[in-house]
Each structure stands twice: as C-alpha cells, then as structure tokens.
Amino acid sequence: MTAPLPLGIVACSSEGAALCYRTICAEAAARLGPHAHPDIALHGHSLADYVACLERGDLDGVGELMLSSARKLERAGAKLLICPDNTIHQAMDYVRPRSPLPWLHIADVVAREAQAHGFRRIGLTGTQWLVESEVYPRQLAALGLEYVRPGAEQRARIGRLIMDELVYGVFKPQTVAYFQGVIEDLKAQGCDAVVLGCTEIPLIIDDGNSALPTLDSTRLLARAALRAAVAGVD
C-alpha cells in the first residue's frame, strides 16, 4: 500500500484542533490497519493572536498567521493542509493563492455532505464572526442549498458562550440547553439540518441531543482529510 499523504493541521483553538487530530487517528485504523494513521504535523499560533485580528476586522492578518503555520508545516513534511476552525476560513481567499500547500475548505466539505444527505435548508451555528460571514452561505449557495442564520441576539450569545466557555473546555448544562433551543428555533424556520460551525460545538451537541440532524464540521473535515491522504491526493 502506498503511504498516505502527510497531513498538516493549522490549529487555532485547542479543543477543536484536538478533536480533529483525535478523529483522524481514531478512524484511520479502519483504512490503514491497527494503530495506523497518516503522518500528522500540527502548528498553532496563540488563539489570542487570531482573536486580536478578528476583533479589528483584519482578515489579512488572520491569513498571515495561517500562512505562517502553513510554511512551518511544509517544512515538517506535510503535503495537504486543513484548518479545524470555521471562523478563520474567512481569510481563505487570501491564504490559498499564497500558500505553499493545498488546503481542504471546511465549509466545502460540510456543504457537500449536506447535499449528499439530501438536506435542502441548513441552519448555521458558530461564532458571531462566522455566522455573520459568507463562509457557509457561499459554499451552500454554490450547491443550491438554502441557509438560515440565528437571530442577532442568538448569534451574539452563542459567540460569547463559545469564546468564554467552549474554547476553554468548559461545558455547562445550561449552555447545552441554550444551543438546543437555538436549534429548535432553526427547525421551526424550516431547516432540515444544522451546521455545527464551530469546532467545539460537537463537544456538546450531536444527533443524540439535537432537534435537527447535525453536520459536525470538525469530524467531517477530519474524515475528508483522511480520505484524501489515503487516496494520495496531492
């Protein structure tokens, strides 16, 4: 068997990056044999550096942080890059033309999964930066899929809960209940699935406690990267 492509993970928040890494390693054995997984390199700048750029609307600055990681990962031997952070995909148009390596786009992976399952109207959750951006709308619309954003107050509160709790690994029952309520509202607006568009949300929400089928962006990206690595897509 040809060795799988080495993967590079451009980390932003620790919880999301860790879940992505664990998913690749845990699910690779079914394809590659017991205990086997592709070579994986990970680099992450301080989350505070990313937040500072986001708070001042500096997407080029976000992109430069991502490119700095990309160059380090190239030197470490990676051949394909992923970023298990939805929010900073806002900088991907800046990053891709300047990157030394190809990337998988998290929203493209999720949108294709939604299409494959026959979903038509997708609810969005994630940081306020992400939900108010065009990261998912653009990818969903390209496949003819509709989308619904939560209301402004819900977007703001979800953003606070993510940044004040989830990225620190703090998971409170009342926070789970709030996310469940938002998803119920999206269902009432005709959504037939919901994007868990922050890589920490799958740590508290899944198909077992959601009113809608979930599109787990973290694990879907990890699985897409694993498939690409095994297929030798360069």
Coordinates of C-alpha atoms in Angstrom, one line a residue:
M1 CA 0.0 0.0 0.0
T2 CA 1.3 3.5 -0.9
A3 CA 1.9 5.5 2.2
P4 CA -0.8 8.1 2.8
L5 CA 0.0 11.8 2.3
P6 CA 1.3 13.5 5.4
L7 CA -1.2 16.0 6.8
G8 CA -0.8 19.4 8.3
I9 CA -3.2 20.8 10.9
V10 CA -3.3 24.6 11.1
A11 CA -4.6 24.9 14.7
C12 CA -6.5 27.9 16.1
S13 CA -8.4 26.8 19.2
S14 CA -7.0 23.9 21.2
E15 CA -10.3 22.0 21.7
G16 CA -11.2 22.0 18.0
A17 CA -7.7 21.1 16.9
A18 CA -7.5 18.2 19.4
L19 CA -10.9 16.8 18.3
C20 CA -9.8 16.9 14.7
Y21 CA -6.5 15.2 15.4
R22 CA -8.1 12.5 17.5
T23 CA -10.7 11.8 14.8
I24 CA -8.1 11.3 12.1
C25 CA -6.1 9.0 14.3
A26 CA -9.0 7.0 15.7
E27 CA -10.7 6.4 12.3
A28 CA -7.6 5.8 10.3
A29 CA -7.1 2.2 11.6
A30 CA -10.2 1.0 9.7
R31 CA -8.5 2.1 6.4
L32 CA -4.8 1.6 7.2
G33 CA -4.6 -1.2 9.8
P34 CA -4.4 -1.4 13.6
H35 CA -2.9 1.7 15.2
A36 CA -2.0 3.2 11.8
H37 CA -2.7 6.8 10.7
P38 CA -1.1 9.2 8.3
D39 CA 1.9 11.3 9.4
I40 CA 0.4 14.4 11.0
A41 CA 2.1 17.7 11.9
L42 CA 0.3 20.4 13.8
H43 CA 1.1 24.0 14.3
G44 CA -0.9 26.7 16.1
H45 CA -0.3 30.3 16.8
S46 CA -1.8 31.7 20.0
L47 CA -5.5 31.9 19.8
A48 CA -5.1 35.4 21.3
D49 CA -3.3 36.5 18.1
Y50 CA -6.2 35.3 16.0
V51 CA -8.8 37.0 18.2
A52 CA -6.9 40.3 18.1
C53 CA -7.1 40.2 14.3
L54 CA -10.8 39.2 14.2
E55 CA -11.7 42.0 16.7
R56 CA -10.2 44.6 14.5
G57 CA -11.5 43.1 11.2
D58 CA -8.0 42.3 10.0
L59 CA -8.6 39.2 7.8
D60 CA -5.3 39.7 6.0
G61 CA -3.7 39.4 9.5
V62 CA -5.6 36.2 10.1
G63 CA -4.4 35.0 6.7
E64 CA -0.8 35.8 7.5
L65 CA -1.0 33.7 10.7
M66 CA -2.4 30.8 8.8
L67 CA 0.3 31.1 6.1
S68 CA 3.0 31.2 8.8
S69 CA 1.7 27.9 10.1
A70 CA 1.4 26.6 6.6
R71 CA 5.1 27.3 5.9
K72 CA 6.1 25.6 9.2
L73 CA 4.0 22.6 8.3
E74 CA 5.5 22.4 4.8
R75 CA 9.0 22.2 6.4
A76 CA 7.7 19.5 8.7
G77 CA 6.8 17.4 5.6
A78 CA 3.0 18.0 5.3
K79 CA 1.5 17.7 1.8
L80 CA -2.1 18.7 2.5
L81 CA -3.4 21.3 5.0
I82 CA -6.6 21.5 7.0
C83 CA -7.8 24.1 9.5
P84 CA -10.3 22.9 12.1
D85 CA -11.6 26.4 12.8
N86 CA -14.5 27.6 10.8
T87 CA -14.2 31.3 11.7
I88 CA -10.8 31.9 10.3
H89 CA -11.8 30.4 6.9
Q90 CA -12.9 34.0 6.2
A91 CA -9.3 34.5 5.3
M92 CA -9.1 31.5 2.9
D93 CA -9.4 33.7 -0.3
Y94 CA -6.2 35.5 0.9
V95 CA -4.5 32.3 2.0
R96 CA -4.9 29.9 -0.9
P97 CA -3.1 31.9 -3.6
R98 CA -0.1 32.5 -1.3
S99 CA 0.0 29.0 0.3
P100 CA 2.9 26.6 -0.3
L101 CA 0.5 23.7 0.0
P102 CA -3.1 22.9 -0.9
W103 CA -6.0 23.1 1.6
L104 CA -9.3 21.5 2.1
H105 CA -12.0 24.0 2.9
I106 CA -14.2 23.1 5.9
A107 CA -17.4 24.7 4.5
D108 CA -17.0 23.0 1.2
V109 CA -16.7 19.6 2.9
V110 CA -19.8 20.3 5.0
A111 CA -21.8 21.6 2.1
R112 CA -21.1 18.5 0.1
E113 CA -22.1 16.3 3.0
A114 CA -25.4 18.2 3.3
Q115 CA -26.0 17.8 -0.4
A116 CA -25.2 14.1 -0.2
H117 CA -27.8 13.6 2.5
G118 CA -30.4 15.4 0.6
F119 CA -30.7 18.3 3.0
R120 CA -32.1 21.5 1.5
R121 CA -32.3 24.2 4.2
I122 CA -29.4 24.4 6.6
G123 CA -29.2 26.2 9.9
L124 CA -26.0 27.9 10.8
T125 CA -24.3 27.9 14.3
G126 CA -20.9 29.1 15.2
T127 CA -19.1 32.2 16.4
Q128 CA -20.8 35.5 15.6
W129 CA -17.9 36.3 13.3
L130 CA -18.6 33.1 11.4
V131 CA -22.4 33.2 11.2
E132 CA -22.4 36.7 10.0
S133 CA -19.8 36.0 7.3
E134 CA -20.2 34.4 3.9
V135 CA -18.1 31.3 4.7
Y136 CA -21.0 29.0 4.7
P137 CA -23.6 30.9 2.6
R138 CA -21.2 31.0 -0.3
Q139 CA -20.5 27.3 -0.2
L140 CA -24.1 26.2 0.4
A141 CA -25.5 28.5 -2.3
A142 CA -23.0 27.1 -4.8
L143 CA -24.7 23.7 -4.4
G144 CA -28.2 25.2 -4.5
L145 CA -28.8 24.9 -0.7
E146 CA -30.6 27.4 1.4
Y147 CA -29.4 28.6 4.8
V148 CA -30.8 30.3 7.9
R149 CA -28.8 32.3 10.4
P150 CA -30.0 32.6 14.0
G151 CA -31.3 35.9 15.2
A152 CA -28.9 38.7 16.1
E153 CA -29.3 38.2 19.9
Q154 CA -28.8 34.4 19.5
R155 CA -25.7 35.0 17.3
A156 CA -24.2 37.3 19.9
R157 CA -24.9 34.9 22.8
I158 CA -23.6 31.9 21.0
G159 CA -20.5 33.7 20.2
R160 CA -19.9 34.6 23.9
L161 CA -20.6 31.1 25.0
I162 CA -18.1 29.7 22.5
M163 CA -15.3 32.2 23.4
D164 CA -15.9 32.3 27.1
E165 CA -16.6 28.6 27.7
L166 CA -16.2 26.1 24.9
V167 CA -12.7 27.0 23.8
Y168 CA -11.6 26.6 27.4
G169 CA -13.2 23.1 27.6
V170 CA -16.0 24.3 29.9
F171 CA -19.2 22.6 29.1
K172 CA -22.2 23.7 31.2
P173 CA -25.7 22.1 31.1
Q174 CA -27.3 25.5 30.7
T175 CA -25.1 26.1 27.7
V176 CA -26.1 22.8 26.1
A177 CA -29.8 23.8 26.7
Y178 CA -29.3 27.2 25.0
F179 CA -27.8 25.6 21.9
Q180 CA -30.6 23.1 21.8
G181 CA -33.1 26.0 21.9
V182 CA -31.5 27.8 19.1
I183 CA -31.6 24.6 17.0
E184 CA -35.2 24.1 17.8
D185 CA -35.8 27.7 16.5
L186 CA -34.0 26.8 13.3
K187 CA -36.1 23.8 12.9
A188 CA -39.3 25.9 13.3
Q189 CA -37.9 28.1 10.5
G190 CA -37.9 25.1 8.1
C191 CA -34.3 23.9 8.5
D192 CA -33.7 20.2 7.9
A193 CA -30.2 20.1 9.3
V194 CA -27.8 22.3 11.3
V195 CA -24.1 23.0 10.8
L196 CA -22.1 22.8 14.0
G197 CA -20.0 25.5 12.6
C198 CA -17.6 26.0 15.5
T199 CA -15.2 23.1 16.0
E200 CA -16.0 23.0 19.7
I201 CA -19.8 22.7 19.3
P202 CA -19.7 18.9 18.6
L203 CA -18.3 18.5 22.1
I204 CA -21.7 19.4 23.5
I205 CA -24.2 18.9 20.6
D206 CA -24.7 15.8 18.4
D207 CA -27.5 13.9 16.8
G208 CA -28.5 12.5 20.1
N209 CA -29.5 15.8 21.7
S210 CA -30.3 18.0 18.7
A211 CA -33.7 18.7 17.2
L212 CA -32.1 18.5 13.8
P213 CA -29.6 16.2 12.1
T214 CA -26.1 17.7 12.7
L215 CA -23.3 18.5 10.3
D216 CA -20.3 18.1 12.5
S217 CA -17.8 20.3 10.8
T218 CA -14.8 19.1 12.9
R219 CA -15.2 15.4 12.2
L220 CA -16.3 15.9 8.6
L221 CA -13.2 17.8 7.9
A222 CA -11.0 15.2 9.6
R223 CA -12.7 12.4 7.6
A224 CA -12.2 14.3 4.3
A225 CA -8.6 14.8 5.1
L226 CA -8.2 11.1 5.9
R227 CA -9.8 10.1 2.7
A228 CA -7.6 12.5 0.7
A229 CA -4.5 11.3 2.5
V230 CA -5.3 7.6 1.8
A231 CA -6.2 8.4 -1.8
G232 CA -2.8 10.2 -2.2
V233 CA -4.5 13.4 -3.5
D234 CA -1.7 15.9 -3.8

